[in-house]
mmCIF file with all atom_site columns, C-alpha atoms in Angstrom:
data_model
loop_
_atom_site.group_PDB
_atom_site.id
_atom_site.type_symbol
_atom_site.label_atom_id
_atom_site.label_alt_id
_atom_site.label_comp_id
_atom_site.label_asym_id
_atom_site.label_entity_id
_atom_site.label_seq_id
_atom_site.pdbx_PDB_ins_code
_atom_site.Cartn_x
_atom_site.Cartn_y
_atom_site.Cartn_z
_atom_site.occupancy
_atom_site.B_iso_or_equiv
_atom_site.pdbx_formal_charge
_atom_site.auth_seq_id
_atom_site.auth_comp_id
_atom_site.auth_asym_id
_atom_site.auth_atom_id
_atom_site.pdbx_PDB_model_num
ATOM 1   C CA . ARG P 1 1   ? 0.000  0.000  0.000   1.00 45.00 ? 1   ARG P CA 1
ATOM 2   C CA . VAL P 1 2   ? 1.347  3.429  -0.942  1.00 42.00 ? 2   VAL P CA 1
ATOM 3   C CA . ALA P 1 3   ? 1.307  5.911  1.897   1.00 46.00 ? 3   ALA P CA 1
ATOM 4   C CA . SER P 1 4   ? -0.831 8.984  1.258   1.00 46.00 ? 4   SER P CA 1
ATOM 5   C CA . ARG P 1 5   ? 0.787  12.380 1.124   1.00 51.00 ? 5   ARG P CA 1
ATOM 6   C CA . ALA P 1 6   ? 0.605  14.583 4.186   1.00 49.00 ? 6   ALA P CA 1
ATOM 7   C CA . PRO P 1 7   ? -2.461 16.879 3.992   1.00 49.00 ? 7   PRO P CA 1
ATOM 8   C CA . CYS P 1 8   ? -0.277 19.981 4.355   1.00 51.00 ? 8   CYS P CA 1
ATOM 9   C CA . CYS P 1 9   ? 1.774  18.999 1.288   1.00 54.00 ? 9   CYS P CA 1
ATOM 10  C CA . VAL P 1 10  ? -1.338 18.238 -0.764  1.00 53.00 ? 10  VAL P CA 1
ATOM 11  C CA . ALA P 1 11  ? -2.871 21.605 0.100   1.00 59.00 ? 11  ALA P CA 1
ATOM 12  C CA . TRP P 1 12  ? 0.395  23.436 -0.507  1.00 58.00 ? 12  TRP P CA 1
ATOM 13  C CA . ARG P 1 13  ? 0.676  22.062 -4.048  1.00 62.00 ? 13  ARG P CA 1
ATOM 14  C CA . HIS P 1 14  ? -2.334 24.190 -5.005  1.00 53.00 ? 14  HIS P CA 1
ATOM 15  C CA . THR P 1 15  ? -0.805 27.478 -3.865  1.00 69.00 ? 15  THR P CA 1
ATOM 16  C CA . MET P 1 16  ? 1.137  30.039 -5.934  1.00 73.00 ? 16  MET P CA 1
ATOM 17  C CA . ALA P 1 17  ? 4.283  29.226 -3.965  1.00 81.00 ? 17  ALA P CA 1
ATOM 18  C CA . ALA P 1 18  ? 4.301  25.645 -5.253  1.00 86.00 ? 18  ALA P CA 1
ATOM 19  C CA . SER P 1 19  ? 5.856  26.823 -8.533  1.00 89.00 ? 19  SER P CA 1
ATOM 20  C CA . LYS P 1 20  ? 8.855  28.158 -6.625  1.00 94.00 ? 20  LYS P CA 1
ATOM 21  C CA . ILE P 1 21  ? 10.309 24.759 -5.792  1.00 94.00 ? 21  ILE P CA 1
ATOM 22  C CA . GLN P 1 22  ? 10.749 21.745 -8.045  1.00 93.00 ? 22  GLN P CA 1
ATOM 23  C CA . LYS P 1 23  ? 12.045 18.614 -6.347  1.00 91.00 ? 23  LYS P CA 1
ATOM 24  C CA . GLU P 1 24  ? 13.379 15.672 -8.328  1.00 85.00 ? 24  GLU P CA 1
ATOM 25  C CA . ASN P 1 25  ? 11.290 12.516 -8.763  1.00 83.00 ? 25  ASN P CA 1
ATOM 26  C CA . GLY P 1 26  ? 8.197  14.081 -7.269  1.00 81.00 ? 26  GLY P CA 1
ATOM 27  C CA . VAL P 1 27  ? 9.647  14.197 -3.753  1.00 89.00 ? 27  VAL P CA 1
ATOM 28  C CA . ASP P 1 28  ? 7.681  16.399 -1.380  1.00 90.00 ? 28  ASP P CA 1
ATOM 29  C CA . PRO P 1 29  ? 9.465  19.523 -0.107  1.00 93.00 ? 29  PRO P CA 1
ATOM 30  C CA . THR P 1 30  ? 10.331 19.816 3.559   1.00 94.00 ? 30  THR P CA 1
ATOM 31  C CA . PRO P 1 31  ? 8.427  22.306 5.728   1.00 94.00 ? 31  PRO P CA 1
ATOM 32  C CA . PHE P 1 32  ? 11.450 24.610 5.608   1.00 96.00 ? 32  PHE P CA 1
ATOM 33  C CA . GLU P 1 33  ? 11.644 24.404 1.807   1.00 96.00 ? 33  GLU P CA 1
ATOM 34  C CA . ILE P 1 34  ? 7.969  25.345 1.664   1.00 94.00 ? 34  ILE P CA 1
ATOM 35  C CA . GLU P 1 35  ? 8.772  28.329 3.883   1.00 95.00 ? 35  GLU P CA 1
ATOM 36  C CA . VAL P 1 36  ? 11.528 29.466 1.491   1.00 96.00 ? 36  VAL P CA 1
ATOM 37  C CA . ALA P 1 37  ? 9.296  28.939 -1.549  1.00 96.00 ? 37  ALA P CA 1
ATOM 38  C CA . GLN P 1 38  ? 6.574  31.010 0.088   1.00 95.00 ? 38  GLN P CA 1
ATOM 39  C CA . ALA P 1 39  ? 9.071  33.810 0.781   1.00 96.00 ? 39  ALA P CA 1
ATOM 40  C CA . LEU P 1 40  ? 10.074 33.838 -2.899  1.00 96.00 ? 40  LEU P CA 1
ATOM 41  C CA . SER P 1 41  ? 6.438  33.870 -3.960  1.00 95.00 ? 41  SER P CA 1
ATOM 42  C CA . ASP P 1 42  ? 5.714  36.797 -1.642  1.00 95.00 ? 42  ASP P CA 1
ATOM 43  C CA . LEU P 1 43  ? 8.667  38.732 -3.037  1.00 95.00 ? 43  LEU P CA 1
ATOM 44  C CA . GLU P 1 44  ? 7.523  38.075 -6.602  1.00 94.00 ? 44  GLU P CA 1
ATOM 45  C CA . ALA P 1 45  ? 4.073  39.425 -5.741  1.00 94.00 ? 45  ALA P CA 1
ATOM 46  C CA . ASN P 1 46  ? 5.203  42.467 -3.771  1.00 94.00 ? 46  ASN P CA 1
ATOM 47  C CA . SER P 1 47  ? 8.634  43.542 -5.060  1.00 92.00 ? 47  SER P CA 1
ATOM 48  C CA . ALA P 1 48  ? 8.392  45.502 -8.305  1.00 91.00 ? 48  ALA P CA 1
ATOM 49  C CA . ASP P 1 49  ? 12.142 45.481 -9.015  1.00 91.00 ? 49  ASP P CA 1
ATOM 50  C CA . LEU P 1 50  ? 12.423 41.694 -8.557  1.00 93.00 ? 50  LEU P CA 1
ATOM 51  C CA . LYS P 1 51  ? 9.141  40.555 -10.090 1.00 93.00 ? 51  LYS P CA 1
ATOM 52  C CA . ALA P 1 52  ? 10.334 39.924 -13.666 1.00 93.00 ? 52  ALA P CA 1
ATOM 53  C CA . GLU P 1 53  ? 13.323 37.755 -12.694 1.00 94.00 ? 53  GLU P CA 1
ATOM 54  C CA . LEU P 1 54  ? 11.529 35.957 -9.860  1.00 95.00 ? 54  LEU P CA 1
ATOM 55  C CA . ARG P 1 55  ? 8.779  34.941 -12.269 1.00 94.00 ? 55  ARG P CA 1
ATOM 56  C CA . GLU P 1 56  ? 11.354 32.645 -13.932 1.00 95.00 ? 56  GLU P CA 1
ATOM 57  C CA . LEU P 1 57  ? 13.234 31.587 -10.804 1.00 96.00 ? 57  LEU P CA 1
ATOM 58  C CA . PHE P 1 58  ? 12.607 28.492 -8.715  1.00 96.00 ? 58  PHE P CA 1
ATOM 59  C CA . ILE P 1 59  ? 14.681 26.464 -6.257  1.00 97.00 ? 59  ILE P CA 1
ATOM 60  C CA . VAL P 1 60  ? 15.428 22.755 -5.992  1.00 96.00 ? 60  VAL P CA 1
ATOM 61  C CA . ALA P 1 61  ? 16.291 22.530 -2.286  1.00 96.00 ? 61  ALA P CA 1
ATOM 62  C CA . ALA P 1 62  ? 16.842 24.575 0.859   1.00 97.00 ? 62  ALA P CA 1
ATOM 63  C CA . LYS P 1 63  ? 18.108 23.840 4.342   1.00 96.00 ? 63  LYS P CA 1
ATOM 64  C CA . GLU P 1 64  ? 19.270 25.471 7.547   1.00 96.00 ? 64  GLU P CA 1
ATOM 65  C CA . VAL P 1 65  ? 22.844 25.204 8.786   1.00 96.00 ? 65  VAL P CA 1
ATOM 66  C CA . ASP P 1 66  ? 24.002 25.896 12.345  1.00 96.00 ? 66  ASP P CA 1
ATOM 67  C CA . VAL P 1 67  ? 26.658 28.605 12.543  1.00 95.00 ? 67  VAL P CA 1
ATOM 68  C CA . GLN P 1 68  ? 27.917 29.232 16.055  1.00 89.00 ? 68  GLN P CA 1
ATOM 69  C CA . GLY P 1 69  ? 24.519 29.018 17.703  1.00 89.00 ? 69  GLY P CA 1
ATOM 70  C CA . ARG P 1 70  ? 22.519 30.701 14.954  1.00 92.00 ? 70  ARG P CA 1
ATOM 71  C CA . LYS P 1 71  ? 20.995 29.528 11.704  1.00 94.00 ? 71  LYS P CA 1
ATOM 72  C CA . ALA P 1 72  ? 22.022 30.249 8.130   1.00 97.00 ? 72  ALA P CA 1
ATOM 73  C CA . VAL P 1 73  ? 19.764 29.587 5.148   1.00 98.00 ? 73  VAL P CA 1
ATOM 74  C CA . VAL P 1 74  ? 21.269 27.669 2.211   1.00 98.00 ? 74  VAL P CA 1
ATOM 75  C CA . ILE P 1 75  ? 19.202 27.775 -0.986  1.00 98.00 ? 75  ILE P CA 1
ATOM 76  C CA . PHE P 1 76  ? 19.966 25.675 -4.054  1.00 97.00 ? 76  PHE P CA 1
ATOM 77  C CA . VAL P 1 77  ? 18.945 26.860 -7.528  1.00 97.00 ? 77  VAL P CA 1
ATOM 78  C CA . PRO P 1 78  ? 19.156 24.938 -10.823 1.00 96.00 ? 78  PRO P CA 1
ATOM 79  C CA . PHE P 1 79  ? 22.507 25.443 -12.530 1.00 95.00 ? 79  PHE P CA 1
ATOM 80  C CA . ARG P 1 80  ? 20.773 26.712 -15.673 1.00 95.00 ? 80  ARG P CA 1
ATOM 81  C CA . LEU P 1 81  ? 19.218 29.542 -13.644 1.00 96.00 ? 81  LEU P CA 1
ATOM 82  C CA . LEU P 1 82  ? 22.489 30.648 -12.042 1.00 96.00 ? 82  LEU P CA 1
ATOM 83  C CA . LYS P 1 83  ? 23.008 33.613 -14.395 1.00 95.00 ? 83  LYS P CA 1
ATOM 84  C CA . LEU P 1 84  ? 19.470 34.796 -13.740 1.00 96.00 ? 84  LEU P CA 1
ATOM 85  C CA . THR P 1 85  ? 20.072 34.427 -9.998  1.00 96.00 ? 85  THR P CA 1
ATOM 86  C CA . HIS P 1 86  ? 23.300 36.432 -10.203 1.00 96.00 ? 86  HIS P CA 1
ATOM 87  C CA . LYS P 1 87  ? 21.446 39.234 -11.950 1.00 96.00 ? 87  LYS P CA 1
ATOM 88  C CA . ILE P 1 88  ? 19.373 39.903 -8.822  1.00 96.00 ? 88  ILE P CA 1
ATOM 89  C CA . GLN P 1 89  ? 21.391 38.117 -6.152  1.00 95.00 ? 89  GLN P CA 1
ATOM 90  C CA . SER P 1 90  ? 22.444 41.069 -3.995  1.00 94.00 ? 90  SER P CA 1
ATOM 91  C CA . ARG P 1 91  ? 18.904 42.452 -3.824  1.00 95.00 ? 91  ARG P CA 1
ATOM 92  C CA . LEU P 1 92  ? 17.330 39.009 -3.426  1.00 97.00 ? 92  LEU P CA 1
ATOM 93  C CA . VAL P 1 93  ? 19.617 38.007 -0.551  1.00 96.00 ? 93  VAL P CA 1
ATOM 94  C CA . ARG P 1 94  ? 18.968 41.324 1.169   1.00 94.00 ? 94  ARG P CA 1
ATOM 95  C CA . GLU P 1 95  ? 15.185 40.834 0.978   1.00 96.00 ? 95  GLU P CA 1
ATOM 96  C CA . LEU P 1 96  ? 15.334 37.181 2.034   1.00 97.00 ? 96  LEU P CA 1
ATOM 97  C CA . GLU P 1 97  ? 17.481 38.022 5.055   1.00 96.00 ? 97  GLU P CA 1
ATOM 98  C CA . LYS P 1 98  ? 14.775 40.474 6.118   1.00 95.00 ? 98  LYS P CA 1
ATOM 99  C CA . LYS P 1 99  ? 12.129 37.776 5.780   1.00 95.00 ? 99  LYS P CA 1
ATOM 100 C CA . PHE P 1 100 ? 14.216 35.267 7.737   1.00 95.00 ? 100 PHE P CA 1
ATOM 101 C CA . SER P 1 101 ? 14.790 37.594 10.680  1.00 92.00 ? 101 SER P CA 1
ATOM 102 C CA . GLY P 1 102 ? 18.368 38.482 9.834   1.00 84.00 ? 102 GLY P CA 1
ATOM 103 C CA . ARG P 1 103 ? 19.582 34.924 9.271   1.00 95.00 ? 103 ARG P CA 1
ATOM 104 C CA . HIS P 1 104 ? 22.368 34.825 6.699   1.00 97.00 ? 104 HIS P CA 1
ATOM 105 C CA . VAL P 1 105 ? 21.226 33.597 3.282   1.00 97.00 ? 105 VAL P CA 1
ATOM 106 C CA . VAL P 1 106 ? 23.479 32.021 0.650   1.00 97.00 ? 106 VAL P CA 1
ATOM 107 C CA . LEU P 1 107 ? 22.539 30.870 -2.852  1.00 98.00 ? 107 LEU P CA 1
ATOM 108 C CA . ILE P 1 108 ? 24.293 27.951 -4.534  1.00 97.00 ? 108 ILE P CA 1
ATOM 109 C CA . ALA P 1 109 ? 23.786 26.272 -7.900  1.00 96.00 ? 109 ALA P CA 1
ATOM 110 C CA . GLN P 1 110 ? 22.969 22.585 -7.878  1.00 94.00 ? 110 GLN P CA 1
ATOM 111 C CA . ARG P 1 111 ? 25.815 20.689 -9.553  1.00 90.00 ? 111 ARG P CA 1
ATOM 112 C CA . ARG P 1 112 ? 26.510 17.004 -10.016 1.00 83.00 ? 112 ARG P CA 1
ATOM 113 C CA . ILE P 1 113 ? 29.852 15.310 -9.389  1.00 69.00 ? 113 ILE P CA 1
ATOM 114 C CA . GLN P 1 114 ? 30.574 12.604 -11.934 1.00 65.00 ? 114 GLN P CA 1
ATOM 115 C CA . ARG P 1 115 ? 32.738 9.731  -10.756 1.00 68.00 ? 115 ARG P CA 1
ATOM 116 C CA . LYS P 1 116 ? 36.137 9.254  -12.341 1.00 66.00 ? 116 LYS P CA 1
ATOM 117 C CA . GLU P 1 117 ? 36.243 6.558  -14.987 1.00 61.00 ? 117 GLU P CA 1
ATOM 118 C CA . THR P 1 118 ? 38.372 3.478  -14.508 1.00 58.00 ? 118 THR P CA 1
ATOM 119 C CA . LYS P 1 119 ? 39.796 1.348  -17.270 1.00 57.00 ? 119 LYS P CA 1
ATOM 120 C CA . ALA P 1 120 ? 38.201 -1.720 -15.733 1.00 56.00 ? 120 ALA P CA 1
ATOM 121 C CA . GLY P 1 121 ? 34.734 -0.234 -15.563 1.00 55.00 ? 121 GLY P CA 1
ATOM 122 C CA . ARG P 1 122 ? 34.456 2.237  -18.421 1.00 56.00 ? 122 ARG P CA 1
ATOM 123 C CA . THR P 1 123 ? 30.752 2.657  -19.016 1.00 54.00 ? 123 THR P CA 1
ATOM 124 C CA . LEU P 1 124 ? 30.517 6.235  -20.274 1.00 53.00 ? 124 LEU P CA 1
ATOM 125 C CA . ALA P 1 125 ? 30.702 6.959  -23.975 1.00 55.00 ? 125 ALA P CA 1
ATOM 126 C CA . GLN P 1 126 ? 32.111 10.433 -23.416 1.00 57.00 ? 126 GLN P CA 1
ATOM 127 C CA . LYS P 1 127 ? 34.967 11.690 -21.311 1.00 62.00 ? 127 LYS P CA 1
ATOM 128 C CA . ARG P 1 128 ? 33.957 13.181 -17.980 1.00 56.00 ? 128 ARG P CA 1
ATOM 129 C CA . PRO P 1 129 ? 33.561 16.983 -18.322 1.00 60.00 ? 129 PRO P CA 1
ATOM 130 C CA . ARG P 1 130 ? 35.968 18.914 -16.114 1.00 62.00 ? 130 ARG P CA 1
ATOM 131 C CA . SER P 1 131 ? 33.026 20.849 -14.653 1.00 59.00 ? 131 SER P CA 1
ATOM 132 C CA . ARG P 1 132 ? 31.735 17.562 -13.163 1.00 67.00 ? 132 ARG P CA 1
ATOM 133 C CA . THR P 1 133 ? 34.927 16.672 -11.293 1.00 86.00 ? 133 THR P CA 1
ATOM 134 C CA . LEU P 1 134 ? 35.036 16.871 -7.505  1.00 87.00 ? 134 LEU P CA 1
ATOM 135 C CA . THR P 1 135 ? 37.620 19.672 -7.582  1.00 88.00 ? 135 THR P CA 1
ATOM 136 C CA . ALA P 1 136 ? 35.695 21.745 -10.113 1.00 92.00 ? 136 ALA P CA 1
ATOM 137 C CA . VAL P 1 137 ? 32.403 21.418 -8.237  1.00 93.00 ? 137 VAL P CA 1
ATOM 138 C CA . HIS P 1 138 ? 33.994 22.357 -4.917  1.00 94.00 ? 138 HIS P CA 1
ATOM 139 C CA . ASP P 1 139 ? 35.719 25.362 -6.530  1.00 94.00 ? 139 ASP P CA 1
ATOM 140 C CA . ALA P 1 140 ? 32.388 26.436 -8.027  1.00 96.00 ? 140 ALA P CA 1
ATOM 141 C CA . ILE P 1 141 ? 30.712 26.224 -4.612  1.00 96.00 ? 141 ILE P CA 1
ATOM 142 C CA . LEU P 1 142 ? 33.330 28.662 -3.298  1.00 96.00 ? 142 LEU P CA 1
ATOM 143 C CA . GLU P 1 143 ? 32.516 31.092 -6.103  1.00 96.00 ? 143 GLU P CA 1
ATOM 144 C CA . ASP P 1 144 ? 28.780 30.753 -5.471  1.00 97.00 ? 144 ASP P CA 1
ATOM 145 C CA . LEU P 1 145 ? 29.109 31.293 -1.722  1.00 96.00 ? 145 LEU P CA 1
ATOM 146 C CA . VAL P 1 146 ? 30.860 34.649 -1.994  1.00 96.00 ? 146 VAL P CA 1
ATOM 147 C CA . TYR P 1 147 ? 29.212 36.008 -5.165  1.00 96.00 ? 147 TYR P CA 1
ATOM 148 C CA . PRO P 1 148 ? 29.369 38.857 -6.195  1.00 94.00 ? 148 PRO P CA 1
ATOM 149 C CA . THR P 1 149 ? 32.620 39.224 -4.239  1.00 96.00 ? 149 THR P CA 1
ATOM 150 C CA . GLU P 1 150 ? 35.696 38.205 -6.232  1.00 96.00 ? 150 GLU P CA 1
ATOM 151 C CA . ILE P 1 151 ? 38.129 35.551 -5.031  1.00 96.00 ? 151 ILE P CA 1
ATOM 152 C CA . VAL P 1 152 ? 41.604 37.016 -5.544  1.00 96.00 ? 152 VAL P CA 1
ATOM 153 C CA . GLY P 1 153 ? 43.762 34.215 -4.159  1.00 95.00 ? 153 GLY P CA 1
ATOM 154 C CA . LYS P 1 154 ? 43.901 30.729 -2.646  1.00 94.00 ? 154 LYS P CA 1
ATOM 155 C CA . HIS P 1 155 ? 46.447 29.063 -0.406  1.00 91.00 ? 155 HIS P CA 1
ATOM 156 C CA . THR P 1 156 ? 46.532 25.613 1.166   1.00 90.00 ? 156 THR P CA 1
ATOM 157 C CA . ARG P 1 157 ? 48.060 25.423 4.631   1.00 87.00 ? 157 ARG P CA 1
ATOM 158 C CA . TYR P 1 158 ? 48.984 22.136 6.275   1.00 86.00 ? 158 TYR P CA 1
ATOM 159 C CA . LYS P 1 159 ? 48.394 21.829 10.012  1.00 77.00 ? 159 LYS P CA 1
ATOM 160 C CA . THR P 1 160 ? 50.783 19.997 12.336  1.00 80.00 ? 160 THR P CA 1
ATOM 161 C CA . ASP P 1 161 ? 48.487 16.961 12.311  1.00 82.00 ? 161 ASP P CA 1
ATOM 162 C CA . GLY P 1 162 ? 48.627 16.818 8.510   1.00 78.00 ? 162 GLY P CA 1
ATOM 163 C CA . ALA P 1 163 ? 45.118 18.206 7.980   1.00 82.00 ? 163 ALA P CA 1
ATOM 164 C CA . LYS P 1 164 ? 44.642 20.735 5.207   1.00 87.00 ? 164 LYS P CA 1
ATOM 165 C CA . LEU P 1 165 ? 43.161 24.200 5.595   1.00 90.00 ? 165 LEU P CA 1
ATOM 166 C CA . LEU P 1 166 ? 42.222 26.078 2.443   1.00 94.00 ? 166 LEU P CA 1
ATOM 167 C CA . LYS P 1 167 ? 42.568 29.842 2.745   1.00 95.00 ? 167 LYS P CA 1
ATOM 168 C CA . ILE P 1 168 ? 40.460 31.924 0.384   1.00 96.00 ? 168 ILE P CA 1
ATOM 169 C CA . TYR P 1 169 ? 41.371 35.570 -0.095  1.00 97.00 ? 169 TYR P CA 1
ATOM 170 C CA . LEU P 1 170 ? 38.560 37.898 -1.104  1.00 97.00 ? 170 LEU P CA 1
ATOM 171 C CA . ASN P 1 171 ? 38.668 41.282 -2.793  1.00 96.00 ? 171 ASN P CA 1
ATOM 172 C CA . PRO P 1 172 ? 39.373 43.711 0.071   1.00 95.00 ? 172 PRO P CA 1
ATOM 173 C CA . LYS P 1 173 ? 37.211 46.344 -1.610  1.00 94.00 ? 173 LYS P CA 1
ATOM 174 C CA . GLU P 1 174 ? 34.201 44.206 -0.660  1.00 93.00 ? 174 GLU P CA 1
ATOM 175 C CA . ALA P 1 175 ? 35.165 43.787 3.005   1.00 93.00 ? 175 ALA P CA 1
ATOM 176 C CA . ALA P 1 176 ? 32.444 46.082 4.305   1.00 92.00 ? 176 ALA P CA 1
ATOM 177 C CA . ASN P 1 177 ? 29.774 44.120 2.444   1.00 91.00 ? 177 ASN P CA 1
ATOM 178 C CA . VAL P 1 178 ? 30.718 40.535 3.310   1.00 93.00 ? 178 VAL P CA 1
ATOM 179 C CA . GLU P 1 179 ? 33.014 40.532 6.351   1.00 94.00 ? 179 GLU P CA 1
ATOM 180 C CA . TYR P 1 180 ? 30.094 39.737 8.658   1.00 93.00 ? 180 TYR P CA 1
ATOM 181 C CA . LYS P 1 181 ? 29.405 36.554 6.647   1.00 96.00 ? 181 LYS P CA 1
ATOM 182 C CA . LEU P 1 182 ? 32.862 34.977 6.565   1.00 96.00 ? 182 LEU P CA 1
ATOM 183 C CA . GLU P 1 183 ? 32.130 32.505 9.343   1.00 96.00 ? 183 GLU P CA 1
ATOM 184 C CA . THR P 1 184 ? 28.905 31.488 7.617   1.00 97.00 ? 184 THR P CA 1
ATOM 185 C CA . PHE P 1 185 ? 30.735 30.907 4.332   1.00 97.00 ? 185 PHE P CA 1
ATOM 186 C CA . GLY P 1 186 ? 33.249 28.636 6.050   1.00 96.00 ? 186 GLY P CA 1
ATOM 187 C CA . THR P 1 187 ? 30.647 26.621 7.969   1.00 97.00 ? 187 THR P CA 1
ATOM 188 C CA . VAL P 1 188 ? 28.415 26.094 4.927   1.00 97.00 ? 188 VAL P CA 1
ATOM 189 C CA . TYR P 1 189 ? 31.374 25.040 2.765   1.00 97.00 ? 189 TYR P CA 1
ATOM 190 C CA . LYS P 1 190 ? 32.506 22.556 5.413   1.00 96.00 ? 190 LYS P CA 1
ATOM 191 C CA . GLN P 1 191 ? 29.043 21.032 5.612   1.00 95.00 ? 191 GLN P CA 1
ATOM 192 C CA . LEU P 1 192 ? 28.693 20.721 1.827   1.00 95.00 ? 192 LEU P CA 1
ATOM 193 C CA . THR P 1 193 ? 32.195 19.420 1.053   1.00 94.00 ? 193 THR P CA 1
ATOM 194 C CA . GLY P 1 194 ? 33.727 18.189 4.309   1.00 93.00 ? 194 GLY P CA 1
ATOM 195 C CA . LYS P 1 195 ? 36.695 20.524 3.774   1.00 93.00 ? 195 LYS P CA 1
ATOM 196 C CA . ASP P 1 196 ? 38.030 23.158 6.165   1.00 94.00 ? 196 ASP P CA 1
ATOM 197 C CA . VAL P 1 197 ? 38.272 26.637 4.695   1.00 95.00 ? 197 VAL P CA 1
ATOM 198 C CA . ALA P 1 198 ? 38.994 30.115 6.036   1.00 95.00 ? 198 ALA P CA 1
ATOM 199 C CA . PHE P 1 199 ? 37.897 33.253 4.211   1.00 96.00 ? 199 PHE P CA 1
ATOM 200 C CA . GLU P 1 200 ? 40.087 36.309 4.634   1.00 95.00 ? 200 GLU P CA 1
ATOM 201 C CA . PHE P 1 201 ? 40.995 39.605 3.036   1.00 94.00 ? 201 PHE P CA 1
ATOM 202 C CA . PRO P 1 202 ? 44.614 40.028 1.903   1.00 88.00 ? 202 PRO P CA 1
ATOM 203 C CA . VAL P 1 203 ? 46.620 42.660 3.738   1.00 78.00 ? 203 VAL P CA 1
ATOM 204 C CA . THR P 1 204 ? 47.254 45.575 1.410   1.00 68.00 ? 204 THR P CA 1
ATOM 205 C CA . THR P 1 205 ? 50.002 48.153 1.763   1.00 63.00 ? 205 THR P CA 1
ATOM 206 C CA . ASN P 1 206 ? 49.766 51.682 0.495   1.00 58.00 ? 206 ASN P CA 1
#
């Protein structure tokens, strides 16, 4: 016997906000994802300068991440809508952070990592695209996290126990806009990739 859908999910599917999230394989969104979708729907209805772009935008997932005793909101958009998202990202994040009571909001494109081929088990007709490698996807997540701030340098530091710490240097001209989010960036990246990273601004000399 197939379990029936929860009444709240059935009712929600008939609202305007339902178009704002599209889960794979017909999976029901979580209550938090519904909350994010509703926030996007409200912004589309009430924000004149975001309406046109938000009409085309939807998300594929959303979750909360703990950052030193507070929550951050991580929203995943389809990769094909990343350029559209970037067009309004600064304004959209600002409005979403208001709706989520000041919680930090980050937007990330959904990407797939394709396993490396082996000679013994070659099943793919085409060579794996570089954009689907683990390294490329993790690098792209870094870019997404800090957008529109530019990454100006990277450095890997090895700790005494052999563990690696990736240091990411951001454009110092953007310090006033993103410095308050550096801890959030690092925590979200760690949760998504399992890698330790520290975001900093390079010291400049006049």
